[in-house]
Amino acid sequence: MDIKLICGLALVLMGSCSIFKKQKEEFPHKAHTTTTATDVRSQNSVSSTSGGFQPFTIDRVDGFYVVISFTEPYPYSDVVLGDHPLVSRAEIKEAKATVEQYQNHPIVDIEFSKEGAERFEKLTEENIGKPIAIVVGGKVVSMPVVQGIISGGKVHISGGFSMEEVVRMAKILNTR
């Protein structure tokens, strides 16, 4: 599909959009990445097993974005996001670094405000089968594919991150 057509459609639906080329980042410890945000009540999830998703720099504020388009297969390129997050850092009630209890790997647990929970539920409802982008600290840290509607206002970000990385992400997401 022509990128001008995509941007034109995005302009009508969401406001203007921008095109970003993936920039390689150095994260040598990541051999395999799985990202999941889970609805605590119904166990619906968004997930991506991309065999090594590498975060990349992007000029966006922190939050959860619609992915307008990207080029597959991995490594993703020509990533196009909406200009504004559909769920922003301001709608996060709390983010904390912790260790996932079953697989024992570092994750960021996120609890949304009431408005944030409603917006996240709508984001997942409207993007089933599509990726969403999670931006933290000027980097897309994950692009999981939505598998079902996620309600309840609690999710987590995982992805082969070190404890240092999840502590940094939680600190950024808690900054107001």
XYZ file of N, CA, C and O in Angstrom:
704
model
N 0.848 -1.172 0.000
C 0.000 0.000 0.000
C 0.894 1.236 0.000
O 1.889 1.275 0.693
N 0.551 2.220 -0.741
C 1.319 3.454 -0.852
C 1.334 4.189 0.481
O 0.299 4.367 1.117
N 2.515 4.653 0.932
C 2.667 5.318 2.230
C 1.883 6.622 2.291
O 1.360 6.991 3.338
N 1.747 7.320 1.155
C 0.961 8.558 1.154
C -0.503 8.247 1.414
O -1.194 8.983 2.112
N -0.983 7.143 0.861
C -2.352 6.716 1.098
C -2.545 6.362 2.565
O -3.532 6.745 3.178
N -1.584 5.658 3.131
C -1.652 5.287 4.546
C -1.691 6.541 5.413
O -2.513 6.662 6.312
N -0.783 7.479 5.166
C -0.752 8.710 5.952
C -2.019 9.527 5.747
O -2.530 10.127 6.687
N -2.540 9.547 4.525
C -3.784 10.258 4.271
C -4.930 9.655 5.053
O -5.721 10.366 5.666
N -5.017 8.336 5.058
C -6.033 7.648 5.829
C -5.833 7.903 7.313
O -6.785 8.181 8.035
N -4.595 7.836 7.769
C -4.302 8.091 9.188
C -4.650 9.526 9.553
O -5.130 9.784 10.658
N -4.407 10.455 8.657
C -4.716 11.858 8.912
C -6.209 12.037 9.157
O -6.620 12.733 10.072
N -7.006 11.363 8.372
C -8.449 11.447 8.528
C -8.889 10.781 9.835
O -9.698 11.308 10.576
N -8.325 9.607 10.138
C -8.757 8.844 11.299
C -8.168 9.323 12.622
O -8.826 9.290 13.643
N -6.900 9.746 12.607
C -6.225 9.998 13.870
C -5.504 11.325 13.953
O -4.887 11.604 14.961
N -5.488 12.110 12.954
C -4.621 13.274 12.947
C -3.444 12.926 12.060
O -3.440 11.912 11.391
N -2.417 13.738 12.079
C -1.282 13.485 11.191
C -0.455 12.313 11.677
O -0.548 11.895 12.805
N 0.359 11.758 10.789
C 1.253 10.665 11.165
C 2.642 10.952 10.623
O 2.828 11.846 9.820
N 3.589 10.199 11.114
C 4.971 10.372 10.693
C 5.576 9.017 10.404
O 5.118 8.011 10.913
N 6.609 9.002 9.618
C 7.301 7.767 9.270
C 8.632 7.762 9.993
O 9.342 8.756 10.006
N 8.960 6.621 10.585
C 10.222 6.479 11.293
C 10.906 5.223 10.812
O 10.293 4.182 10.717
N 12.157 5.341 10.504
C 12.950 4.179 10.153
C 13.531 3.615 11.433
O 13.950 4.345 12.311
N 13.577 2.300 11.527
C 14.164 1.665 12.690
C 15.637 1.999 12.735
O 16.338 1.929 11.748
N 16.100 2.360 13.926
C 17.514 2.605 14.142
C 18.018 1.509 15.057
O 17.463 1.279 16.117
N 19.063 0.818 14.662
C 19.591 -0.286 15.460
C 20.067 0.212 16.805
O 20.698 1.238 16.917
N 19.755 -0.528 17.840
C 20.218 -0.260 19.198
C 21.071 -1.445 19.630
O 20.885 -2.560 19.170
N 21.960 -1.209 20.529
C 22.822 -2.271 21.032
C 22.237 -2.857 22.307
O 22.267 -2.245 23.354
N 21.654 -4.051 22.224
C 21.158 -4.794 23.365
C 21.583 -6.243 23.168
O 20.769 -7.101 22.857
N 22.886 -6.550 23.335
C 23.388 -7.869 22.979
C 22.824 -9.007 23.817
O 22.840 -10.144 23.386
N 22.301 -8.732 25.008
C 21.809 -9.810 25.855
C 20.457 -10.344 25.409
O 20.004 -11.361 25.902
N 19.798 -9.703 24.482
C 18.480 -10.147 24.053
C 18.603 -11.145 22.908
O 18.870 -10.784 21.791
N 18.376 -12.407 23.199
C 18.409 -13.414 22.164
C 16.995 -13.747 21.690
O 16.784 -14.149 20.573
N 16.011 -13.554 22.556
C 14.637 -13.922 22.239
C 13.721 -13.040 23.069
O 13.924 -12.892 24.265
N 12.708 -12.452 22.447
C 11.834 -11.535 23.168
C 10.392 -12.001 23.083
O 9.893 -12.279 22.008
N 9.724 -12.064 24.208
C 8.295 -12.304 24.260
C 7.706 -11.175 25.067
O 8.145 -10.907 26.173
N 6.711 -10.518 24.521
C 6.090 -9.400 25.215
C 4.641 -9.731 25.458
O 3.949 -10.189 24.558
N 4.188 -9.490 26.675
C 2.813 -9.808 27.014
C 2.230 -8.741 27.911
O 2.876 -8.286 28.831
N 1.008 -8.361 27.628
C 0.218 -7.552 28.551
C -1.006 -8.392 28.836
O -1.704 -8.805 27.918
N -1.274 -8.688 30.077
C -2.309 -9.651 30.407
C -3.435 -9.024 31.209
O -3.197 -8.272 32.136
N -4.665 -9.370 30.850
C -5.841 -8.983 31.612
C -5.905 -9.930 32.801
O -6.072 -11.130 32.651
N -5.732 -9.390 33.985
C -5.670 -10.204 35.187
C -6.961 -10.999 35.393
O -6.935 -12.122 35.841
N -8.120 -10.434 35.029
C -9.390 -11.127 35.259
C -9.664 -12.219 34.241
O -10.055 -13.313 34.588
N -9.464 -11.939 32.949
C -9.881 -12.911 31.939
C -8.723 -13.579 31.210
O -8.940 -14.432 30.376
N -7.504 -13.182 31.512
C -6.298 -13.754 30.916
C -6.218 -13.547 29.407
O -5.555 -14.304 28.713
N -6.918 -12.534 28.867
C -6.681 -12.140 27.483
C -5.308 -11.513 27.421
O -4.817 -11.007 28.413
N -4.679 -11.521 26.281
C -3.338 -10.956 26.245
C -3.000 -10.391 24.884
O -3.648 -10.665 23.896
N -1.949 -9.569 24.911
C -1.281 -9.174 23.685
C 0.083 -9.816 23.773
O 0.679 -9.878 24.833
N 0.566 -10.354 22.678
C 1.864 -11.005 22.764
C 2.590 -10.942 21.438
O 1.998 -10.792 20.392
N 3.901 -11.049 21.549
C 4.747 -11.062 20.373
C 5.972 -11.876 20.681
O 6.683 -11.597 21.627
N 6.187 -12.912 19.923
C 7.416 -13.663 20.042
C 8.150 -13.423 18.739
O 7.933 -14.091 17.757
N 8.978 -12.407 18.757
C 9.583 -11.956 17.519
C 10.977 -12.516 17.302
O 11.627 -12.171 16.342
N 11.452 -13.385 18.204
C 12.769 -13.957 18.036
C 13.863 -12.931 18.200
O 14.917 -13.051 17.602
N 13.650 -11.911 18.997
C 14.700 -10.945 19.253
C 14.318 -9.518 18.966
O 15.097 -8.787 18.380
N 13.131 -9.078 19.336
C 12.727 -7.686 19.123
C 13.764 -6.771 19.751
O 14.141 -6.941 20.905
N 14.223 -5.819 18.995
C 15.201 -4.856 19.487
C 14.548 -3.494 19.609
O 13.998 -2.982 18.632
N 14.571 -2.903 20.815
C 14.021 -1.551 20.961
C 14.701 -0.592 19.985
O 15.867 -0.776 19.637
N 13.943 0.408 19.532
C 14.529 1.395 18.642
C 14.034 2.782 19.009
O 12.958 2.950 19.564
N 14.876 3.760 18.726
C 14.607 5.150 19.069
C 13.518 5.721 18.172
O 13.465 5.428 16.977
N 12.658 6.554 18.786
C 11.570 7.184 18.044
C 11.247 8.512 18.724
O 11.405 8.651 19.934
N 10.812 9.474 17.950
C 10.487 10.793 18.489
C 9.019 10.815 18.921
O 8.159 11.349 18.221
N 8.749 10.202 20.072
C 7.395 10.129 20.610
C 7.460 10.205 22.135
O 8.418 9.772 22.748
N 6.378 10.726 22.730
C 6.262 10.729 24.184
C 5.885 9.319 24.635
O 5.402 8.505 23.843
N 6.100 9.048 25.902
C 5.812 7.723 26.441
C 4.328 7.407 26.374
O 3.479 8.270 26.602
N 4.017 6.156 26.055
C 2.631 5.722 26.018
C 2.433 4.527 25.106
O 3.393 3.921 24.620
N 1.180 4.205 24.870
C 0.774 3.073 24.052
C 0.152 3.621 22.772
O -0.799 4.400 22.826
N 0.685 3.199 21.632
C 0.321 3.765 20.332
C -0.287 2.732 19.395
O 0.082 1.553 19.425
N -1.141 3.220 18.498
C -1.583 2.431 17.361
C -0.415 2.379 16.385
O 0.252 3.387 16.144
N -0.165 1.204 15.826
C 0.830 1.059 14.772
C 0.071 1.133 13.458
O -0.752 0.271 13.154
N 0.327 2.187 12.698
C -0.358 2.393 11.413
C 0.145 1.372 10.395
O -0.634 0.734 9.710
N 1.465 1.227 10.323
C 2.047 0.225 9.425
C 3.497 -0.028 9.808
O 4.120 0.752 10.517
N 4.016 -1.153 9.330
C 5.421 -1.500 9.472
C 5.723 -2.585 8.457
O 4.818 -3.230 7.936
N 6.996 -2.746 8.171
C 7.403 -3.747 7.203
C 7.885 -4.985 7.936
O 8.730 -4.902 8.816
N 7.306 -6.130 7.569
C 7.733 -7.409 8.105
C 8.646 -8.058 7.089
O 8.690 -7.631 5.963
N 9.338 -9.106 7.334
C 9.474 -9.758 8.628
C 10.459 -9.008 9.514
O 11.007 -7.978 9.100
N 10.690 -9.557 10.691
C 11.653 -8.973 11.605
C 13.018 -8.957 10.931
O 13.366 -9.913 10.260
N 13.847 -7.946 11.043
C 13.623 -6.782 11.887
C 12.658 -5.816 11.213
O 12.729 -5.581 10.023
N 11.729 -5.283 12.016
C 10.730 -4.368 11.504
C 11.399 -3.107 10.976
O 12.394 -2.651 11.501
N 10.826 -2.541 9.945
C 11.331 -1.281 9.405
C 10.147 -0.452 8.956
O 9.017 -0.936 8.916
N 10.419 0.800 8.641
C 9.375 1.717 8.170
C 8.154 1.729 9.102
O 7.022 1.663 8.652
N 8.417 1.819 10.393
C 7.346 1.810 11.385
C 6.638 3.161 11.372
O 7.272 4.207 11.448
N 5.312 3.126 11.268
C 4.499 4.337 11.282
C 3.549 4.252 12.478
O 2.743 3.324 12.565
N 3.672 5.218 13.394
C 2.807 5.284 14.567
C 1.922 6.506 14.475
O 2.267 7.476 13.812
N 0.805 6.477 15.196
C 0.004 7.684 15.350
C 0.845 8.735 16.054
O 1.807 8.425 16.752
N 0.510 10.008 15.849
C 1.302 11.086 16.447
C 1.159 11.192 17.951
O 2.015 11.755 18.614
N 0.059 10.672 18.509
C -0.186 10.800 19.937
C -0.539 9.436 20.516
O -1.242 8.651 19.866
N -0.099 9.175 21.750
C -0.461 7.885 22.356
C -1.955 7.836 22.659
O -2.550 8.848 23.035
N -2.552 6.664 22.495
C -3.955 6.508 22.868
C -4.078 6.308 24.373
O -5.130 6.557 24.948
N -3.006 5.851 25.001
C -2.905 5.801 26.456
C -1.546 6.406 26.785
O -0.516 5.928 26.323
N -1.561 7.486 27.576
C -0.311 8.198 27.864
C 0.228 7.859 29.248
O -0.456 7.233 30.063
N 1.438 8.302 29.499
C 2.080 8.119 30.798
C 1.236 8.742 31.912
O 1.182 8.211 33.015
N 0.540 9.832 31.626
C -0.296 10.500 32.627
C -1.448 9.608 33.097
O -1.998 9.824 34.173
N -1.818 8.613 32.299
C -2.924 7.724 32.646
C -2.461 6.439 33.330
O -3.228 5.508 33.521
N -1.177 6.422 33.695
C -0.636 5.295 34.447
C -0.655 5.668 35.922
O -0.054 6.657 36.332
N -1.383 4.888 36.693
C -1.481 5.118 38.131
C -0.174 4.725 38.812
O 0.333 5.447 39.672
N 0.368 3.571 38.425
C 1.625 3.096 39.009
C 2.296 2.117 38.056
O 1.641 1.306 37.414
N 3.606 2.217 37.994
C 4.423 1.244 37.258
C 5.509 0.772 38.212
O 6.109 1.586 38.917
N 5.721 -0.531 38.270
C 6.776 -1.022 39.160
C 7.530 -2.171 38.522
O 6.968 -2.988 37.795
N 8.816 -2.182 38.806
C 9.690 -3.254 38.341
C 9.519 -4.438 39.284
O 9.507 -4.274 40.500
N 9.368 -5.612 38.716
C 9.209 -6.815 39.524
C 9.700 -8.014 38.726
O 10.203 -7.866 37.616
N 9.561 -9.185 39.301
C 9.957 -10.417 38.625
C 8.707 -11.255 38.418
O 7.928 -11.468 39.354
N 8.485 -11.715 37.189
C 7.342 -12.552 36.852
C 7.446 -13.844 37.658
O 8.485 -14.483 37.680
N 6.379 -14.211 38.357
C 6.464 -15.283 39.333
C 6.658 -16.679 38.751
O 7.243 -17.529 39.399
N 6.195 -16.959 37.543
C 6.298 -18.311 36.996
C 7.570 -18.539 36.190
O 8.175 -19.594 36.268
N 7.958 -17.545 35.392
C 9.141 -17.711 34.547
C 10.363 -17.003 35.109
O 11.437 -17.081 34.537
N 10.172 -16.279 36.209
C 11.272 -15.640 36.932
C 12.100 -14.690 36.072
O 13.326 -14.720 36.104
N 11.427 -13.853 35.277
C 12.148 -12.851 34.505
C 11.602 -11.455 34.832
O 10.439 -11.309 35.204
N 12.440 -10.422 34.696
C 12.033 -9.055 35.044
C 10.914 -8.539 34.131
O 10.944 -8.749 32.919
N 9.944 -7.867 34.755
C 8.823 -7.266 34.035
C 8.499 -5.912 34.654
O 8.922 -5.616 35.766
N 7.733 -5.107 33.922
C 7.184 -3.869 34.462
C 5.685 -4.101 34.621
O 4.985 -4.345 33.637
N 5.200 -4.070 35.869
C 3.767 -4.149 36.137
C 3.192 -2.747 36.051
O 3.742 -1.818 36.635
N 2.085 -2.604 35.343
C 1.455 -1.298 35.162
C 0.004 -1.372 35.613
O -0.726 -2.298 35.242
N -0.384 -0.373 36.403
C -1.789 -0.201 36.764
C -2.215 1.156 36.226
O -1.588 2.172 36.510
N -3.287 1.152 35.423
C -3.783 2.380 34.827
C -4.777 3.070 35.753
O -5.432 2.433 36.579
N -4.927 4.380 35.560
C -6.021 5.119 36.197
C -7.323 4.600 35.595
O -7.309 3.848 34.611
N -8.449 5.024 36.132
C -9.748 4.597 35.587
C -9.854 4.959 34.107
O -10.220 4.133 33.275
N -9.499 6.208 33.772
C -9.554 6.648 32.374
C -8.555 5.869 31.517
O -8.858 5.465 30.398
N -7.366 5.645 32.055
C -6.351 4.878 31.324
C -6.792 3.458 31.054
O -6.570 2.921 29.963
N -7.443 2.831 32.040
C -7.948 1.462 31.865
C -8.999 1.417 30.757
O -8.994 0.502 29.926
N -9.889 2.412 30.742
C -10.921 2.465 29.703
C -10.293 2.678 28.323
O -10.697 2.043 27.342
N -9.307 3.555 28.252
C -8.655 3.835 26.963
C -7.864 2.614 26.479
O -7.857 2.312 25.281
N -7.187 1.917 27.410
C -6.415 0.731 27.029
C -7.356 -0.372 26.547
O -7.060 -1.053 25.561
N -8.468 -0.540 27.220
C -9.450 -1.534 26.780
C -9.922 -1.212 25.362
O -10.008 -2.100 24.503
N -10.220 0.056 25.103
C -10.663 0.465 23.758
C -9.542 0.253 22.738
O -9.789 -0.215 21.623
N -8.303 0.586 23.116
C -7.150 0.379 22.220
C -7.042 -1.085 21.828
O -6.871 -1.409 20.650
N -7.158 -1.986 22.803
C -7.038 -3.408 22.481
C -8.249 -3.916 21.702
O -8.102 -4.715 20.786
N -9.426 -3.414 22.033
C -10.634 -3.831 21.318
C -10.560 -3.475 19.834
O -10.970 -4.251 18.975
N -10.015 -2.307 19.530
C -9.955 -1.827 18.147
C -8.738 -2.337 17.372
O -8.610 -2.056 16.189
N -7.862 -3.083 18.043
C -6.634 -3.512 17.372
C -6.359 -5.001 17.510
O -5.201 -5.429 17.463
N -7.390 -5.813 17.664
C -7.202 -7.261 17.752
C -6.554 -7.759 16.461
O -6.979 -7.419 15.368
N -5.503 -8.533 16.619
C -4.772 -9.061 15.468
C -3.728 -8.112 14.909
O -3.057 -8.424 13.934
N -3.603 -6.939 15.522
C -2.652 -5.926 15.051
C -1.661 -5.597 16.168
O -1.988 -5.714 17.343
N -0.482 -5.115 15.796
C 0.456 -4.706 16.839
C 0.112 -3.337 17.409
O -0.523 -2.513 16.743
N 0.497 -3.133 18.658
C 0.493 -1.809 19.267
C 1.933 -1.535 19.672
O 2.724 -2.463 19.812
N 2.287 -0.288 19.807
C 3.661 0.063 20.178
C 3.670 0.619 21.596
O 2.824 1.434 21.957
N 4.643 0.169 22.368
C 4.834 0.670 23.721
C 6.111 1.497 23.697
O 7.194 0.978 23.408
N 5.970 2.804 23.968
C 7.103 3.725 23.940
C 7.448 4.129 25.364
O 6.589 4.580 26.116
N 8.713 3.937 25.724
C 9.217 4.336 27.041
C 10.578 4.983 26.838
O 11.470 4.393 26.229
N 10.733 6.194 27.331
C 12.025 6.872 27.253
C 12.502 7.132 25.841
O 13.695 7.073 25.569
N 11.581 7.417 24.919
C 11.952 7.717 23.539
C 12.315 6.497 22.715
O 12.898 6.618 21.636
N 11.943 5.294 23.200
C 12.210 4.060 22.456
C 10.961 3.205 22.394
O 10.209 3.121 23.362
N 10.747 2.594 21.236
C 9.717 1.568 21.148
C 10.343 0.339 21.789
O 11.289 -0.237 21.254
N 9.842 -0.026 22.985
C 10.419 -1.154 23.709
C 9.737 -2.462 23.344
O 10.267 -3.536 23.622
N 8.559 -2.359 22.723
C 7.829 -3.554 22.350
C 6.757 -3.213 21.327
O 6.213 -2.110 21.337
N 6.459 -4.177 20.455
C 5.351 -4.063 19.503
C 4.550 -5.366 19.543
O 4.546 -6.138 18.590
N 3.843 -5.610 20.655
C 3.077 -6.857 20.755
C 1.829 -6.823 19.893
O 1.263 -5.768 19.640
N 1.388 -7.999 19.467
C 0.165 -8.140 18.685
C -0.980 -8.418 19.655
O -0.892 -9.315 20.495
N -2.063 -7.667 19.540
C -3.214 -7.803 20.436
C -3.950 -9.100 20.090
O -4.353 -9.304 18.957
N -4.125 -9.952 21.088
C -4.819 -11.225 20.903
C -6.275 -11.180 21.345
O -7.059 -12.040 20.966
N -6.632 -10.188 22.172
C -8.007 -10.065 22.654
C -8.172 -8.776 23.435
O -7.196 -8.086 23.726
N -9.388 -8.457 23.781
C -9.679 -7.249 24.549
C -9.090 -7.406 25.947
O -9.278 -8.436 26.598
N -8.398 -6.375 26.403
C -7.792 -6.397 27.733
C -8.473 -5.345 28.587
O -8.368 -4.153 28.324
N -9.185 -5.817 29.597
C -9.867 -4.915 30.522
C -9.279 -5.130 31.912
O -8.476 -6.019 32.116
N -9.677 -4.306 32.839
C -9.234 -4.487 34.210
C -8.174 -3.512 34.655
O -7.939 -3.347 35.847
N -7.493 -2.869 33.718
C -6.559 -1.810 34.066
C -5.202 -2.238 34.572
O -4.441 -1.412 35.068
N -4.855 -3.520 34.457
C -3.526 -3.981 34.883
C -2.896 -4.793 33.760
O -3.516 -5.709 33.226
N -1.674 -4.423 33.403
C -0.921 -5.115 32.358
C 0.534 -5.209 32.802
O 0.931 -4.581 33.775
N 1.306 -5.987 32.067
C 2.750 -5.966 32.299
C 3.499 -5.990 30.975
O 2.981 -6.456 29.968
N 4.707 -5.433 31.031
C 5.600 -5.415 29.875
C 6.739 -6.363 30.202
O 7.407 -6.210 31.221
N 6.942 -7.337 29.331
C 8.077 -8.243 29.483
C 8.758 -8.347 28.130
O 8.189 -7.981 27.118
N 9.971 -8.843 28.133
C 10.632 -8.959 26.847
C 12.104 -9.243 26.921
O 12.875 -8.671 26.171
N 12.527 -10.066 27.833
C 13.943 -10.382 27.926
C 14.756 -9.221 28.451
O 15.952 -9.136 28.193
N 14.114 -8.321 29.175
C 14.804 -7.155 29.725
C 15.587 -7.544 30.969
O 15.219 -8.479 31.682
N 16.641 -6.798 31.243
C 17.376 -6.970 32.496
C 16.601 -6.263 33.604
O 15.734 -5.433 33.337
N 16.919 -6.581 34.854
C 16.264 -5.908 35.972
C 16.569 -4.416 35.931
O 15.695 -3.597 36.210
N 17.772 -4.061 35.539
C 18.149 -2.642 35.417
C 17.246 -1.931 34.416
O 16.796 -0.804 34.649
N 16.955 -2.581 33.296
C 16.098 -1.978 32.272
C 14.663 -1.806 32.762
O 14.049 -0.760 32.529
N 14.106 -2.800 33.467
C 12.725 -2.653 33.931
C 12.623 -1.622 35.050
O 11.623 -0.907 35.138
N 13.653 -1.507 35.881
C 13.666 -0.464 36.913
C 13.663 0.912 36.247
O 12.920 1.809 36.646
N 14.483 1.082 35.198
C 14.537 2.357 34.476
C 13.199 2.672 33.818
O 12.699 3.796 33.907
N 12.579 1.671 33.166
C 11.286 1.901 32.525
C 10.215 2.283 33.546
O 9.428 3.201 33.317
N 10.178 1.570 34.680
C 9.185 1.878 35.713
C 9.386 3.305 36.245
O 8.420 4.044 36.438
N 10.629 3.695 36.441
C 10.918 5.035 36.929
C 10.424 6.092 35.924
O 9.783 7.082 36.301
N 10.693 5.888 34.650
C 10.231 6.812 33.611
C 8.712 6.885 33.589
O 8.121 7.966 33.551
N 8.049 5.727 33.641
C 6.584 5.694 33.559
C 5.922 6.297 34.799
O 4.780 6.741 34.740
N 6.616 6.321 35.928
C 6.075 6.924 37.153
C 6.324 8.422 37.248
O 5.760 9.092 38.110
N 7.174 8.961 36.376
C 7.484 10.392 36.406
C 6.293 11.181 35.879
O 5.755 10.878 34.821
N 5.885 12.186 36.618
C 4.747 13.008 36.183
C 5.211 14.358 35.758
O 6.020 15.017 36.124
